PDB file of C-alpha atoms in Angstrom:
ATOM      1  CA  MET A 249      37.486  44.931 112.854  1.00 33.00           C
ATOM      2  CA  ARG A 250      37.135  42.281 115.556  1.00 37.00           C
ATOM      3  CA  LEU A 251      35.686  39.829 113.003  1.00 33.00           C
ATOM      4  CA  ALA A 252      38.590  40.504 110.668  1.00 36.00           C
ATOM      5  CA  VAL A 253      41.071  39.865 113.455  1.00 39.00           C
ATOM      6  CA  LEU A 254      39.287  36.634 114.361  1.00 45.00           C
ATOM      7  CA  ALA A 255      39.440  35.503 110.744  1.00 42.00           C
ATOM      8  CA  LEU A 256      43.175  36.120 110.619  1.00 43.00           C
ATOM      9  CA  LEU A 257      43.597  34.411 113.964  1.00 50.00           C
ATOM     10  CA  SER A 258      41.635  31.393 112.761  1.00 48.00           C
ATOM     11  CA  GLY A 259      43.931  30.964 109.788  1.00 46.00           C
ATOM     12  CA  ALA A 260      47.087  31.354 111.827  1.00 45.00           C
ATOM     13  CA  MET A 261      45.908  29.066 114.595  1.00 47.00           C
ATOM     14  CA  ALA A 262      44.826  26.425 112.144  1.00 42.00           C
ATOM     15  CA  GLY A 263      48.490  26.291 111.228  1.00 41.00           C
ATOM     16  CA  CYS A 264      49.392  26.397 114.909  1.00 52.00           C
ATOM     17  CA  GLY A 265      47.862  23.043 115.672  1.00 48.00           C
ATOM     18  CA  THR A 266      48.380  21.029 112.530  1.00 41.00           C
ATOM     19  CA  ALA A 267      52.118  20.645 112.213  1.00 39.00           C
ATOM     20  CA  ASP A 268      53.434  17.097 112.202  1.00 39.00           C
ATOM     21  CA  ASP A 269      55.600  17.048 115.321  1.00 37.00           C
ATOM     22  CA  SER A 270      57.048  13.669 114.370  1.00 33.00           C
ATOM     23  CA  SER A 271      58.692  15.123 111.271  1.00 32.00           C
ATOM     24  CA  SER A 272      60.359  17.997 113.074  1.00 33.00           C
ATOM     25  CA  THR A 273      63.992  17.812 114.045  1.00 35.00           C
ATOM     26  CA  GLY A 274      63.211  19.983 117.047  1.00 43.00           C
ATOM     27  CA  ARG A 275      64.550  23.283 118.280  1.00 40.00           C
ATOM     28  CA  SER A 276      68.286  23.683 118.321  1.00 33.00           C
ATOM     29  CA  THR A 277      69.065  25.457 121.558  1.00 32.00           C
ATOM     30  CA  THR A 278      72.547  25.630 122.974  1.00 29.00           C
ATOM     31  CA  THR A 279      71.843  28.251 125.607  1.00 30.00           C
ATOM     32  CA  GLY A 280      71.544  26.830 129.104  1.00 33.00           C
ATOM     33  CA  PRO A 281      69.688  28.370 132.026  1.00 36.00           C
ATOM     34  CA  SER A 282      70.862  31.853 132.904  1.00 34.00           C
ATOM     35  CA  PRO A 283      72.985  32.339 136.011  1.00 34.00           C
ATOM     36  CA  ALA A 284      70.697  33.400 138.819  1.00 36.00           C
ATOM     37  CA  ASP A 285      70.822  34.812 142.304  1.00 39.00           C
ATOM     38  CA  PRO A 286      73.085  32.783 144.646  1.00 37.00           C
ATOM     39  CA  ASP A 287      70.005  31.755 146.618  1.00 44.00           C
ATOM     40  CA  ASP A 288      68.329  30.424 143.470  1.00 46.00           C
ATOM     41  CA  PRO A 289      68.546  26.619 143.142  1.00 44.00           C
ATOM     42  CA  ALA A 290      69.731  27.081 139.541  1.00 53.00           C
ATOM     43  CA  ALA A 291      72.300  29.709 140.509  1.00 48.00           C
ATOM     44  CA  ASP A 292      75.258  27.931 138.910  1.00 55.00           C
ATOM     45  CA  GLY A 293      73.553  27.937 135.499  1.00 71.00           C
ATOM     46  CA  ALA A 294      73.718  24.153 135.133  1.00 89.00           C
ATOM     47  CA  PRO A 295      70.478  22.495 134.001  1.00 96.00           C
ATOM     48  CA  LEU A 296      68.640  20.842 136.860  1.00 98.00           C
ATOM     49  CA  ALA A 297      67.352  17.280 136.755  1.00 98.00           C
ATOM     50  CA  VAL A 298      63.629  17.229 136.015  1.00 98.00           C
ATOM     51  CA  ASP A 299      60.720  14.821 136.186  1.00 98.00           C
ATOM     52  CA  GLU A 300      57.151  15.060 134.955  1.00 98.00           C
ATOM     53  CA  PHE A 301      53.653  13.665 135.094  1.00 98.00           C
ATOM     54  CA  THR A 302      50.303  14.336 133.451  1.00 98.00           C
ATOM     55  CA  GLU A 303      47.116  14.575 135.484  1.00 98.00           C
ATOM     56  CA  ASP A 304      43.434  15.138 134.778  1.00 98.00           C
ATOM     57  CA  LEU A 305      42.431  18.061 136.989  1.00 99.00           C
ATOM     58  CA  VAL A 306      38.653  18.152 137.425  1.00 99.00           C
ATOM     59  CA  ASP A 307      36.884  21.350 138.467  1.00 98.00           C
ATOM     60  CA  PRO A 308      33.375  20.408 139.680  1.00 98.00           C
ATOM     61  CA  THR A 309      32.323  24.054 139.983  1.00 98.00           C
ATOM     62  CA  ARG A 310      32.479  24.963 136.276  1.00 98.00           C
ATOM     63  CA  PRO A 311      30.674  23.249 133.370  1.00 97.00           C
ATOM     64  CA  THR A 312      32.005  22.455 129.898  1.00 96.00           C
ATOM     65  CA  ASP A 313      29.969  23.331 126.818  1.00 93.00           C
ATOM     66  CA  ALA A 314      29.161  20.676 124.245  1.00 93.00           C
ATOM     67  CA  ASP A 315      31.762  19.758 121.642  1.00 92.00           C
ATOM     68  CA  ALA A 316      30.934  18.438 118.181  1.00 90.00           C
ATOM     69  CA  ASP A 317      31.284  14.843 119.377  1.00 89.00           C
ATOM     70  CA  ARG A 318      30.141  15.049 123.002  1.00 90.00           C
ATOM     71  CA  PRO A 319      27.397  16.665 125.062  1.00 95.00           C
ATOM     72  CA  ALA A 320      27.840  19.407 127.612  1.00 96.00           C
ATOM     73  CA  ARG A 321      29.250  18.304 130.950  1.00 96.00           C
ATOM     74  CA  PRO A 322      28.594  19.591 134.474  1.00 98.00           C
ATOM     75  CA  ASP A 323      32.299  19.840 135.305  1.00 98.00           C
ATOM     76  CA  ARG A 324      35.488  20.882 133.540  1.00 98.00           C
ATOM     77  CA  THR A 325      38.440  18.545 133.083  1.00 98.00           C
ATOM     78  CA  VAL A 326      41.788  20.155 132.365  1.00 98.00           C
ATOM     79  CA  ARG A 327      44.445  17.578 131.542  1.00 98.00           C
ATOM     80  CA  THR A 328      47.752  19.142 132.532  1.00 99.00           C
ATOM     81  CA  ARG A 329      51.373  18.248 131.883  1.00 98.00           C
ATOM     82  CA  ILE A 330      53.574  19.200 134.837  1.00 99.00           C
ATOM     83  CA  VAL A 331      57.367  19.257 134.566  1.00 99.00           C
ATOM     84  CA  PHE A 332      59.416  20.106 137.641  1.00 99.00           C
ATOM     85  CA  PRO A 333      62.980  20.134 138.993  1.00 99.00           C
ATOM     86  CA  THR A 334      63.639  17.181 141.276  1.00 98.00           C
ATOM     87  CA  GLY A 335      65.618  19.219 143.796  1.00 97.00           C
ATOM     88  CA  ASP A 336      64.225  20.388 147.109  1.00 94.00           C
ATOM     89  CA  GLY A 337      62.945  23.753 145.906  1.00 93.00           C
ATOM     90  CA  PRO A 338      60.749  25.638 146.247  1.00 98.00           C
ATOM     91  CA  TYR A 339      60.707  26.829 142.650  1.00 99.00           C
ATOM     92  CA  PRO A 340      58.602  29.481 140.891  1.00 99.00           C
ATOM     93  CA  LEU A 341      55.532  28.225 139.036  1.00 99.00           C
ATOM     94  CA  LEU A 342      54.887  28.894 135.338  1.00 99.00           C
ATOM     95  CA  VAL A 343      51.556  28.148 133.635  1.00 99.00           C
ATOM     96  CA  MET A 344      51.841  27.817 129.853  1.00 99.00           C
ATOM     97  CA  SER A 345      48.715  28.391 127.703  1.00 98.00           C
ATOM     98  CA  HIS A 346      48.729  26.856 124.218  1.00 98.00           C
ATOM     99  CA  GLY A 347      47.134  28.456 121.167  1.00 96.00           C
ATOM    100  CA  GLY A 348      43.836  27.689 119.482  1.00 95.00           C
ATOM    101  CA  THR A 349      43.752  24.155 118.023  1.00 93.00           C
ATOM    102  CA  GLY A 350      47.132  23.798 119.671  1.00 95.00           C
ATOM    103  CA  HIS A 351      48.578  21.526 122.337  1.00 97.00           C
ATOM    104  CA  PRO A 352      51.367  21.540 124.943  1.00 97.00           C
ATOM    105  CA  ASP A 353      53.160  18.972 122.756  1.00 97.00           C
ATOM    106  CA  GLU A 354      54.079  21.849 120.438  1.00 97.00           C
ATOM    107  CA  TYR A 355      56.387  23.055 123.235  1.00 97.00           C
ATOM    108  CA  ALA A 356      57.440  19.557 124.356  1.00 94.00           C
ATOM    109  CA  GLU A 357      61.165  20.316 124.134  1.00 93.00           C
ATOM    110  CA  GLN A 358      61.010  23.813 125.583  1.00 96.00           C
ATOM    111  CA  ILE A 359      58.944  23.038 128.671  1.00 98.00           C
ATOM    112  CA  PRO A 360      61.541  20.655 130.184  1.00 97.00           C
ATOM    113  CA  GLN A 361      64.216  23.218 129.373  1.00 97.00           C
ATOM    114  CA  TRP A 362      62.299  25.835 131.357  1.00 98.00           C
ATOM    115  CA  ALA A 363      61.931  23.380 134.235  1.00 99.00           C
ATOM    116  CA  ALA A 364      65.655  22.593 134.104  1.00 98.00           C
ATOM    117  CA  ALA A 365      66.293  26.318 134.533  1.00 98.00           C
ATOM    118  CA  GLY A 366      64.567  26.201 137.923  1.00 98.00           C
ATOM    119  CA  PHE A 367      60.802  26.413 137.358  1.00 99.00           C
ATOM    120  CA  VAL A 368      57.793  24.181 137.903  1.00 99.00           C
ATOM    121  CA  VAL A 369      55.922  24.297 134.583  1.00 99.00           C
ATOM    122  CA  ALA A 370      52.238  23.405 134.245  1.00 99.00           C
ATOM    123  CA  ALA A 371      50.859  23.173 130.697  1.00 99.00           C
ATOM    124  CA  PRO A 372      47.079  22.657 130.577  1.00 99.00           C
ATOM    125  CA  ILE A 373      45.236  21.218 127.584  1.00 98.00           C
ATOM    126  CA  PHE A 374      42.204  23.473 127.276  1.00 98.00           C
ATOM    127  CA  PRO A 375      39.036  21.362 126.959  1.00 96.00           C
ATOM    128  CA  LEU A 376      37.517  22.837 123.797  1.00 96.00           C
ATOM    129  CA  THR A 377      40.277  24.706 121.949  1.00 96.00           C
ATOM    130  CA  ASN A 378      42.983  22.040 121.778  1.00 95.00           C
ATOM    131  CA  ARG A 379      43.976  20.262 118.565  1.00 95.00           C
ATOM    132  CA  ASP A 380      41.956  17.136 119.415  1.00 93.00           C
ATOM    133  CA  SER A 381      38.668  18.975 119.994  1.00 90.00           C
ATOM    134  CA  ALA A 382      36.143  17.830 117.401  1.00 89.00           C
ATOM    135  CA  GLY A 383      34.699  21.318 117.024  1.00 91.00           C
ATOM    136  CA  GLY A 384      38.024  22.855 116.045  1.00 86.00           C
ATOM    137  CA  MET A 385      37.923  26.597 115.486  1.00 86.00           C
ATOM    138  CA  SER A 386      34.159  26.679 116.040  1.00 89.00           C
ATOM    139  CA  ASN A 387      35.007  26.377 119.738  1.00 92.00           C
ATOM    140  CA  ILE A 388      37.075  29.557 119.822  1.00 93.00           C
ATOM    141  CA  GLY A 389      34.493  31.300 122.021  1.00 94.00           C
ATOM    142  CA  ASP A 390      35.388  28.967 124.875  1.00 95.00           C
ATOM    143  CA  TRP A 391      38.618  30.909 125.279  1.00 97.00           C
ATOM    144  CA  VAL A 392      36.735  33.095 127.766  1.00 97.00           C
ATOM    145  CA  ASN A 393      36.684  30.139 130.170  1.00 98.00           C
ATOM    146  CA  GLN A 394      40.413  29.546 129.881  1.00 98.00           C
ATOM    147  CA  PRO A 395      41.546  32.224 132.358  1.00 99.00           C
ATOM    148  CA  GLY A 396      39.492  30.267 134.890  1.00 99.00           C
ATOM    149  CA  ASP A 397      41.310  27.113 133.791  1.00 99.00           C
ATOM    150  CA  VAL A 398      44.651  28.799 134.454  1.00 99.00           C
ATOM    151  CA  SER A 399      43.553  29.892 137.929  1.00 99.00           C
ATOM    152  CA  PHE A 400      42.252  26.381 138.619  1.00 99.00           C
ATOM    153  CA  VAL A 401      45.576  24.866 137.549  1.00 99.00           C
ATOM    154  CA  ILE A 402      47.366  27.273 139.887  1.00 99.00           C
ATOM    155  CA  ASP A 403      45.036  26.173 142.706  1.00 99.00           C
ATOM    156  CA  GLU A 404      45.734  22.501 142.057  1.00 99.00           C
ATOM    157  CA  VAL A 405      49.498  22.837 141.665  1.00 99.00           C
ATOM    158  CA  LEU A 406      49.795  24.879 144.855  1.00 99.00           C
ATOM    159  CA  ALA A 407      47.686  22.296 146.691  1.00 99.00           C
ATOM    160  CA  ALA A 408      49.966  19.550 145.378  1.00 99.00           C
ATOM    161  CA  GLY A 409      52.938  21.482 146.682  1.00 99.00           C
ATOM    162  CA  ASP A 410      51.436  21.199 150.168  1.00 98.00           C
ATOM    163  CA  ASP A 411      50.545  17.511 149.806  1.00 98.00           C
ATOM    164  CA  PRO A 412      53.151  15.139 151.312  1.00 98.00           C
ATOM    165  CA  ASP A 413      52.027  12.417 148.891  1.00 98.00           C
ATOM    166  CA  SER A 414      52.572  14.536 145.772  1.00 98.00           C
ATOM    167  CA  PRO A 415      55.828  14.622 143.788  1.00 98.00           C
ATOM    168  CA  LEU A 416      55.443  18.419 143.930  1.00 99.00           C
ATOM    169  CA  HIS A 417      55.532  18.492 147.742  1.00 98.00           C
ATOM    170  CA  GLY A 418      57.756  21.356 148.873  1.00 98.00           C
ATOM    171  CA  ARG A 419      58.748  22.206 145.317  1.00 99.00           C
ATOM    172  CA  VAL A 420      56.308  25.026 144.451  1.00 99.00           C
ATOM    173  CA  ASP A 421      56.765  28.616 145.601  1.00 99.00           C
ATOM    174  CA  PRO A 422      53.260  30.094 146.070  1.00 99.00           C
ATOM    175  CA  GLU A 423      54.704  33.604 146.162  1.00 98.00           C
ATOM    176  CA  SER A 424      56.320  33.402 142.729  1.00 99.00           C
ATOM    177  CA  ILE A 425      53.954  32.665 139.832  1.00 99.00           C
ATOM    178  CA  GLY A 426      54.287  33.497 136.151  1.00 99.00           C
ATOM    179  CA  VAL A 427      51.978  33.001 133.185  1.00 99.00           C
ATOM    180  CA  VAL A 428      52.951  32.595 129.542  1.00 99.00           C
ATOM    181  CA  GLY A 429      50.768  32.084 126.483  1.00 98.00           C
ATOM    182  CA  HIS A 430      50.958  31.792 122.705  1.00 98.00           C
ATOM    183  CA  SER A 431      48.346  33.130 120.272  1.00 97.00           C
ATOM    184  CA  LEU A 432      44.898  32.400 121.756  1.00 97.00           C
ATOM    185  CA  GLY A 433      46.860  31.379 124.829  1.00 98.00           C
ATOM    186  CA  GLY A 434      48.209  34.924 124.784  1.00 98.00           C
ATOM    187  CA  ALA A 435      44.648  36.242 124.966  1.00 98.00           C
ATOM    188  CA  THR A 436      44.089  33.848 127.870  1.00 99.00           C
ATOM    189  CA  THR A 437      47.252  35.103 129.551  1.00 99.00           C
ATOM    190  CA  TYR A 438      46.341  38.770 129.143  1.00 99.00           C
ATOM    191  CA  ALA A 439      42.896  38.078 130.616  1.00 99.00           C
ATOM    192  CA  VAL A 440      44.073  36.131 133.664  1.00 99.00           C
ATOM    193  CA  ALA A 441      46.766  38.713 134.376  1.00 99.00           C
ATOM    194  CA  PHE A 442      45.095  42.034 133.580  1.00 99.00           C
ATOM    195  CA  ASN A 443      41.297  41.820 133.163  1.00 99.00           C
ATOM    196  CA  THR A 444      39.175  42.800 136.152  1.00 99.00           C
ATOM    197  CA  ALA A 445      36.668  39.989 135.497  1.00 99.00           C
ATOM    198  CA  THR A 446      39.210  37.172 135.327  1.00 99.00           C
ATOM    199  CA  ARG A 447      42.379  38.497 136.963  1.00 99.00           C
ATOM    200  CA  ASP A 448      44.287  36.240 139.340  1.00 99.00           C
ATOM    201  CA  ASP A 449      46.110  38.411 141.847  1.00 98.00           C
ATOM    202  CA  ARG A 450      48.615  35.651 142.619  1.00 99.00           C
ATOM    203  CA  ILE A 451      50.331  36.239 139.271  1.00 99.00           C
ATOM    204  CA  ASP A 452      53.677  38.052 139.431  1.00 99.00           C
ATOM    205  CA  SER A 453      55.018  37.975 135.864  1.00 99.00           C
ATOM    206  CA  VAL A 454      53.593  37.842 132.315  1.00 99.00           C
ATOM    207  CA  VAL A 455      55.014  36.636 128.972  1.00 99.00           C
ATOM    208  CA  VAL A 456      52.998  36.711 125.738  1.00 99.00           C
ATOM    209  CA  PHE A 457      53.964  35.141 122.410  1.00 98.00           C
ATOM    210  CA  ALA A 458      52.068  36.673 119.462  1.00 96.00           C
ATOM    211  CA  GLY A 459      48.919  37.323 121.452  1.00 97.00           C
ATOM    212  CA  LEU A 460      45.640  39.185 121.086  1.00 92.00           C
ATOM    213  CA  THR A 461      43.243  40.880 123.456  1.00 94.00           C
ATOM    214  CA  PHE A 462      39.531  40.063 123.405  1.00 96.00           C
ATOM    215  CA  ASP A 463      36.806  41.598 125.527  1.00 96.00           C
ATOM    216  CA  VAL A 464      35.821  39.690 128.660  1.00 97.00           C
ATOM    217  CA  PRO A 465      32.155  40.058 129.693  1.00 97.00           C
ATOM    218  CA  GLY A 466      31.837  42.259 132.747  1.00 98.00           C
ATOM    219  CA  GLY A 467      35.509  43.172 132.855  1.00 98.00           C
ATOM    220  CA  GLU A 468      38.032  45.771 131.775  1.00 98.00           C
ATOM    221  CA  PHE A 469      41.726  45.486 131.071  1.00 98.00           C
ATOM    222  CA  GLU A 470      44.025  47.231 133.531  1.00 98.00           C
ATOM    223  CA  PHE A 471      47.403  46.833 131.892  1.00 98.00           C
ATOM    224  CA  ASP A 472      48.905  49.488 134.154  1.00 97.00           C
ATOM    225  CA  SER A 473      48.593  47.288 137.251  1.00 96.00           C
ATOM    226  CA  GLY A 474      52.367  47.027 137.576  1.00 96.00           C
ATOM    227  CA  LEU A 475      52.960  43.407 136.549  1.00 98.00           C
ATOM    228  CA  PRO A 476      56.235  42.949 134.630  1.00 99.00           C
ATOM    229  CA  LEU A 477      55.390  42.214 130.985  1.00 99.00           C
ATOM    230  CA  LEU A 478      57.427  40.707 128.148  1.00 99.00           C
ATOM    231  CA  VAL A 479      55.802  40.520 124.705  1.00 99.00           C
ATOM    232  CA  LEU A 480      57.339  38.828 121.658  1.00 98.00           C
ATOM    233  CA  HIS A 481      55.751  39.068 118.196  1.00 98.00           C
ATOM    234  CA  GLY A 482      57.030  38.436 114.676  1.00 97.00           C
ATOM    235  CA  ASP A 483      56.751  41.170 112.063  1.00 97.00           C
ATOM    236  CA  ALA A 484      55.820  38.580 109.390  1.00 96.00           C
ATOM    237  CA  ASP A 485      52.931  37.225 111.475  1.00 97.00           C
ATOM    238  CA  ASP A 486      49.501  37.083 109.807  1.00 95.00           C
ATOM    239  CA  VAL A 487      48.006  37.842 113.218  1.00 95.00           C
ATOM    240  CA  PRO A 488      48.247  41.624 113.641  1.00 95.00           C
ATOM    241  CA  ILE A 489      50.963  42.938 115.917  1.00 97.00           C
ATOM    242  CA  GLU A 490      48.899  46.000 116.899  1.00 97.00           C
ATOM    243  CA  PRO A 491      46.889  44.406 119.768  1.00 96.00           C
ATOM    244  CA  ASP A 492      50.115  43.282 121.434  1.00 97.00           C
ATOM    245  CA  GLU A 493      51.601  46.737 120.919  1.00 98.00           C
ATOM    246  CA  ALA A 494      48.510  48.431 122.357  1.00 98.00           C
ATOM    247  CA  ALA A 495      48.591  46.228 125.447  1.00 98.00           C
ATOM    248  CA  TRP A 496      52.295  46.895 125.890  1.00 98.00           C
ATOM    249  CA  GLU A 497      51.870  50.653 125.483  1.00 98.00           C
ATOM    250  CA  GLN A 498      49.302  50.688 128.301  1.00 98.00           C
ATOM    251  CA  ALA A 499      51.358  48.505 130.629  1.00 98.00           C
ATOM    252  CA  ALA A 500      53.378  49.937 133.473  1.00 97.00           C
ATOM    253  CA  SER A 501      57.130  49.493 133.755  1.00 96.00           C
ATOM    254  CA  PRO A 502      59.052  47.268 133.721  1.00 97.00           C
ATOM    255  CA  LYS A 503      58.075  46.055 130.281  1.00 98.00           C
ATOM    256  CA  TRP A 504      59.790  44.775 127.143  1.00 98.00           C
ATOM    257  CA  PHE A 505      58.537  44.370 123.571  1.00 98.00           C
ATOM    258  CA  VAL A 506      60.614  42.170 121.276  1.00 98.00           C
ATOM    259  CA  THR A 507      59.876  42.300 117.548  1.00 98.00           C
ATOM    260  CA  LEU A 508      61.218  39.184 115.837  1.00 98.00           C
ATOM    261  CA  LEU A 509      62.307  40.189 112.348  1.00 98.00           C
ATOM    262  CA  GLY A 510      60.874  37.904 109.679  1.00 97.00           C
ATOM    263  CA  ALA A 511      59.158  35.590 112.167  1.00 96.00           C
ATOM    264  CA  ASP A 512      55.679  34.240 111.504  1.00 95.00           C
ATOM    265  CA  HIS A 513      53.005  33.220 114.002  1.00 96.00           C
ATOM    266  CA  ARG A 514      54.453  29.863 114.925  1.00 91.00           C
ATOM    267  CA  LEU A 515      58.075  29.141 114.123  1.00 89.00           C
ATOM    268  CA  ALA A 516      59.882  31.145 116.814  1.00 93.00           C
ATOM    269  CA  PHE A 517      57.673  29.906 119.644  1.00 95.00           C
ATOM    270  CA  THR A 518      57.124  26.185 119.076  1.00 94.00           C
ATOM    271  CA  ASP A 519      59.606  23.309 118.972  1.00 93.00           C
ATOM    272  CA  GLU A 520      60.227  23.661 115.253  1.00 92.00           C
ATOM    273  CA  PRO A 521      63.822  24.839 114.716  1.00 94.00           C
ATOM    274  CA  SER A 522      64.230  28.488 113.795  1.00 95.00           C
ATOM    275  CA  PRO A 523      66.888  31.231 113.751  1.00 96.00           C
ATOM    276  CA  TRP A 524      65.223  32.863 116.785  1.00 96.00           C
ATOM    277  CA  ASP A 525      65.363  29.868 119.142  1.00 95.00           C
ATOM    278  CA  ASP A 526      68.395  30.818 121.225  1.00 95.00           C
ATOM    279  CA  LEU A 527      67.371  34.466 121.350  1.00 96.00           C
ATOM    280  CA  VAL A 528      63.855  33.666 122.593  1.00 97.00           C
ATOM    281  CA  THR A 529      65.152  31.161 125.153  1.00 96.00           C
ATOM    282  CA  ARG A 530      67.748  33.563 126.573  1.00 96.00           C
ATOM    283  CA  THR A 531      65.249  36.380 126.801  1.00 98.00           C
ATOM    284  CA  ILE A 532      62.420  34.547 128.534  1.00 98.00           C
ATOM    285  CA  LEU A 533      64.671  32.689 130.982  1.00 98.00           C
ATOM    286  CA  ASP A 534      66.405  35.897 132.029  1.00 98.00           C
ATOM    287  CA  PHE A 535      63.012  37.597 132.345  1.00 99.00           C
ATOM    288  CA  TRP A 536      61.722  34.821 134.591  1.00 99.00           C
ATOM    289  CA  HIS A 537      64.903  34.655 136.672  1.00 99.00           C
ATOM    290  CA  GLY A 538      64.640  38.402 137.130  1.00 98.00           C
ATOM    291  CA  THR A 539      60.927  38.794 137.814  1.00 98.00           C
ATOM    292  CA  LEU A 540      60.314  35.518 139.661  1.00 99.00           C
ATOM    293  CA  GLY A 541      63.750  34.647 141.017  1.00 97.00           C
ATOM    294  CA  GLY A 542      64.859  38.085 142.153  1.00 97.00           C
ATOM    295  CA  ASP A 543      67.953  38.112 139.949  1.00 98.00           C
ATOM    296  CA  ALA A 544      68.559  41.775 139.123  1.00 97.00           C
ATOM    297  CA  ALA A 545      71.457  40.992 136.783  1.00 97.00           C
ATOM    298  CA  ALA A 546      69.267  38.637 134.748  1.00 97.00           C
ATOM    299  CA  LEU A 547      66.585  41.303 134.456  1.00 96.00           C
ATOM    300  CA  ASP A 548      69.185  43.779 133.234  1.00 95.00           C
ATOM    301  CA  ARG A 549      70.166  41.313 130.516  1.00 96.00           C
ATOM    302  CA  VAL A 550      66.634  41.114 129.097  1.00 96.00           C
ATOM    303  CA  THR A 551      67.198  44.339 127.173  1.00 93.00           C
ATOM    304  CA  ASP A 552      70.402  42.988 125.595  1.00 92.00           C
ATOM    305  CA  ASP A 553      69.387  39.345 125.039  1.00 90.00           C
ATOM    306  CA  PRO A 554      67.276  39.976 121.913  1.00 88.00           C
ATOM    307  CA  THR A 555      69.522  42.687 120.483  1.00 84.00           C
ATOM    308  CA  ASP A 556      70.480  41.387 117.041  1.00 90.00           C
ATOM    309  CA  PRO A 557      70.052  43.590 113.954  1.00 92.00           C
ATOM    310  CA  GLU A 558      69.272  40.545 111.804  1.00 95.00           C
ATOM    311  CA  LEU A 559      66.838  38.829 114.164  1.00 97.00           C
ATOM    312  CA  ALA A 560      65.089  41.237 116.518  1.00 97.00           C
ATOM    313  CA  THR A 561      64.582  44.682 117.960  1.00 96.00           C
ATOM    314  CA  VAL A 562      63.640  45.426 121.561  1.00 96.00           C
ATOM    315  CA  ARG A 563      61.838  48.244 123.334  1.00 97.00           C
ATOM    316  CA  HIS A 564      62.095  48.641 127.088  1.00 97.00           C
ATOM    317  CA  GLU A 565      60.551  51.031 129.569  1.00 97.00           C
TER     318      GLU A 565
END
């Protein structure tokens, strides 16, 4: 069964990382950031001004396996795009994990939108499973190292928030951290949030787009740990919906499962325009404002945001 799931995942993720971004007209989103708590910097709902930079974050404590065109290395370099509001902050931190043979560029329009809603967003390029890796899908096994990449990115972004010479100085809230992942990035997100071998206890909120769960050596999943969970999955996805449903069923409240009617593995979650764009944006921003920004009204809206008989159904406990 696991081999069959991997085969399906390989096919779907091959499509995940091969779209020609230059030919896309981009997502059409008219929904701005959700109104938040009065103490939230984005409380008035107006998009915040944002800036960004990309940095090579080098972890000297973890090696990188060989790729098809390069030998193994003694350290692990995680190039990371960071987009942040330019106001004083501090703002919650989101770490976005791309899919297999994917890239943060597939979410290039969404990430600044999330930042403009009042979040610092870090989007790592995983060393061996990104679209430019020579080994392609043969590197899928390196996903098990990606939860460590996410934790390392959190370390580095929090350190930058304390560094007077960093553009992130004073802008990152270390007590408010969310993770979000798509496809293989969803497996990464589940592992860093819920698996005993790779869990990062600093995480406060979890969003998964069309994810899977894979075993982590030496660890077990504890989905009932109490972390708020939002899962979105299309019912026309070649990647089975059942692993996401099983994870959601085991999770503790509060939790939401949004089934996107007619959506495949990619369209609703990347920058390609789709009928689900506004719905997905509303839902995840309200979820983050509620779980990371303390906005109870926004959290209440999460159940209603995706309610559309033509586009989605939602379960909430």
